[in-house]
XYZ file of C-alpha atoms in Angstrom:
222
model
C 53.888 31.037 98.682
C 56.347 32.346 96.137
C 59.553 30.417 95.536
C 61.562 32.440 93.045
C 61.403 36.500 93.173
C 62.924 39.421 91.447
C 63.599 43.048 93.103
C 63.969 45.874 90.508
C 65.316 48.529 92.836
C 68.091 51.403 91.945
C 68.304 52.538 95.770
C 70.868 49.836 97.463
C 69.113 49.579 100.925
C 65.508 49.624 100.061
C 66.530 46.695 97.441
C 68.337 45.176 100.651
C 65.325 45.656 102.805
C 62.576 44.231 100.407
C 65.267 41.095 99.677
C 65.301 40.299 103.810
C 61.798 40.387 104.356
C 60.957 38.384 101.916
C 63.608 35.750 102.917
C 63.456 36.234 106.586
C 59.692 36.944 107.331
C 57.973 35.074 104.109
C 60.868 32.128 103.945
C 61.140 32.704 100.122
C 64.256 30.115 99.050
C 65.214 32.247 95.680
C 65.244 36.014 95.691
C 67.582 37.809 93.402
C 68.511 41.900 93.051
C 68.797 44.197 90.338
C 69.963 47.743 90.486
C 69.345 48.368 86.869
C 66.070 47.777 84.868
C 68.063 46.020 82.090
C 69.540 43.700 84.535
C 66.051 42.537 85.621
C 64.911 42.061 82.241
C 68.214 40.153 81.035
C 67.792 37.803 84.216
C 64.065 37.190 83.791
C 64.695 36.420 79.889
C 67.137 34.243 80.916
C 65.444 32.483 83.500
C 62.647 31.674 81.132
C 65.111 30.409 78.535
C 66.555 28.003 81.351
C 62.630 27.091 82.479
C 63.156 28.035 85.452
C 61.077 31.678 85.555
C 60.875 34.318 87.856
C 57.072 34.184 89.808
C 56.918 37.520 90.487
C 58.901 41.339 89.789
C 59.246 43.666 92.751
C 59.870 47.029 91.031
C 60.338 50.576 91.599
C 59.006 53.368 89.303
C 62.076 55.792 89.265
C 65.361 54.647 88.465
C 68.139 57.304 88.911
C 70.501 57.955 85.944
C 74.147 57.293 86.433
C 77.087 56.688 84.176
C 76.020 53.599 82.935
C 73.707 53.603 79.632
C 70.462 51.898 79.719
C 67.955 50.762 77.206
C 64.902 50.471 79.996
C 65.377 53.764 81.493
C 62.418 53.281 84.336
C 59.909 50.740 85.693
C 56.891 51.320 83.725
C 59.317 50.584 80.630
C 60.346 47.624 82.247
C 56.509 46.696 83.032
C 55.576 47.022 79.426
C 58.487 44.703 78.202
C 58.080 42.201 80.927
C 54.624 42.308 79.858
C 55.500 41.879 76.190
C 57.516 38.643 76.779
C 56.183 37.265 80.046
C 52.685 38.154 79.981
C 51.885 35.462 83.179
C 54.331 36.953 85.813
C 53.047 38.761 89.015
C 54.221 42.498 88.805
C 54.087 44.233 92.267
C 55.149 48.016 92.120
C 56.870 49.336 94.989
C 57.457 53.259 94.668
C 56.872 56.543 96.381
C 54.606 57.601 92.947
C 51.175 57.962 94.657
C 48.927 59.372 92.020
C 46.142 57.960 91.783
C 45.954 58.314 87.629
C 49.063 56.788 87.244
C 48.437 53.957 89.830
C 45.356 52.963 88.166
C 46.526 52.919 84.968
C 49.323 50.567 85.809
C 46.476 48.357 87.071
C 44.449 48.915 83.850
C 46.894 49.096 81.120
C 49.495 46.884 82.061
C 47.587 44.242 84.873
C 50.020 44.754 87.473
C 48.899 42.565 90.734
C 49.719 44.793 93.229
C 50.897 48.434 94.274
C 52.878 49.426 97.403
C 53.531 53.098 98.321
C 56.893 53.544 100.168
C 56.563 55.123 103.397
C 57.051 54.157 107.509
C 55.601 50.869 107.030
C 55.774 49.999 104.005
C 57.889 46.960 104.233
C 55.064 45.513 106.729
C 52.411 46.222 103.806
C 54.615 43.852 101.689
C 54.647 40.752 104.393
C 50.537 41.444 103.439
C 50.663 41.861 100.197
C 52.782 38.871 98.940
C 50.191 35.946 100.087
C 47.342 37.865 98.798
C 49.188 38.138 95.756
C 49.959 34.436 95.320
C 46.403 33.497 95.855
C 45.424 36.121 93.177
C 43.732 38.889 94.986
C 45.094 42.009 94.062
C 46.799 44.573 96.674
C 46.800 48.188 97.022
C 48.633 50.428 100.054
C 45.956 50.931 102.687
C 46.112 54.519 102.566
C 45.653 54.738 98.621
C 42.284 51.888 98.707
C 39.339 54.413 99.553
C 40.995 56.949 97.225
C 41.861 54.674 94.092
C 37.944 53.386 94.642
C 36.535 57.178 94.525
C 34.227 57.237 91.257
C 35.648 61.079 90.770
C 38.515 59.798 89.578
C 39.011 59.438 85.733
C 41.902 59.313 83.327
C 43.304 62.407 82.547
C 44.913 62.979 79.148
C 48.069 64.505 78.512
C 46.509 68.072 77.372
C 44.731 68.229 80.779
C 47.336 67.420 82.915
C 49.346 70.069 81.038
C 46.582 72.498 81.240
C 45.622 72.490 84.956
C 49.720 72.763 85.844
C 49.625 75.665 83.999
C 46.481 77.196 86.075
C 48.102 76.255 89.047
C 50.879 78.192 88.171
C 48.389 81.033 88.108
C 48.418 81.657 84.440
C 45.212 82.866 82.636
C 43.429 81.076 79.864
C 44.765 83.671 77.375
C 47.834 83.150 78.648
C 47.747 79.348 78.510
C 46.268 79.795 74.910
C 49.481 81.685 73.577
C 51.567 79.627 74.975
C 49.984 76.145 73.389
C 50.451 78.082 70.159
C 53.735 78.733 70.567
C 54.828 75.260 71.612
C 52.382 73.875 69.288
C 50.045 72.163 71.456
C 46.749 71.472 70.406
C 44.246 72.845 70.687
C 45.362 76.195 71.355
C 42.309 77.858 70.776
C 41.069 80.030 74.019
C 37.266 78.431 72.849
C 38.804 75.001 72.805
C 40.332 75.472 76.523
C 37.487 76.968 78.057
C 35.699 74.262 76.605
C 37.655 71.342 77.821
C 38.049 73.470 81.378
C 34.856 72.988 81.529
C 34.217 69.184 80.750
C 36.999 68.696 83.570
C 35.084 70.668 86.038
C 31.777 68.487 85.271
C 33.935 65.464 86.191
C 35.376 66.715 89.284
C 32.208 68.821 90.305
C 33.993 71.663 90.764
C 32.535 75.136 91.150
C 35.303 77.119 89.673
C 38.725 76.850 88.711
C 40.344 77.072 91.930
C 38.312 74.375 93.609
C 39.099 72.479 90.378
C 42.940 73.229 90.951
C 42.514 72.415 94.893
C 40.680 68.835 94.215
C 43.025 67.778 91.989
C 46.165 68.747 93.468
C 44.408 66.842 96.816
C 44.145 63.736 94.771
C 47.931 63.884 93.497
C 46.961 64.887 89.484
C 49.206 67.441 89.282
């Protein structure tokens, strides 16, 4: 089992809960905590410099802004910087974020080793996840496993997400085209929007726009 773990979580009660499970249930001797991403990153860098590196980082994705100015403001930014400086550290995300596209991108782009979606039983899942990750087996929350494996999920571009969000708000393609032109979003022509929308419908096997919006909402993509 891991011997040295860092928990980056801005909510004190959750941070304490994770640390308590690691110490009491999994007998991990060195569990350190950070409420800010900057502090977490500095702790990891110092540990590496002292040749006493952390073996795994457990981090949330969202960190609430407060009076203290931060260079690293979000968990995803912390993951990126950590991977740049300490590429071999294990990373477990512990977050309320449940959009499959976001979770898949974390595994694909940053090679995270596990993902637990916060909920009633997430601390119990943590007990299961840590031994698996230690053995080199990636872990995903059970309620997300089937969704993530679904062949229907693919990477939406930022343009796609904006387009689908506007459609879900009841705007017509003509209205969206005008808004895109005003906001400098490209492509903005009606024909380009229609063409992209048809491609997305094919990807999700949706017969019409209403069905498409229903599908992407169910999958948590918008």
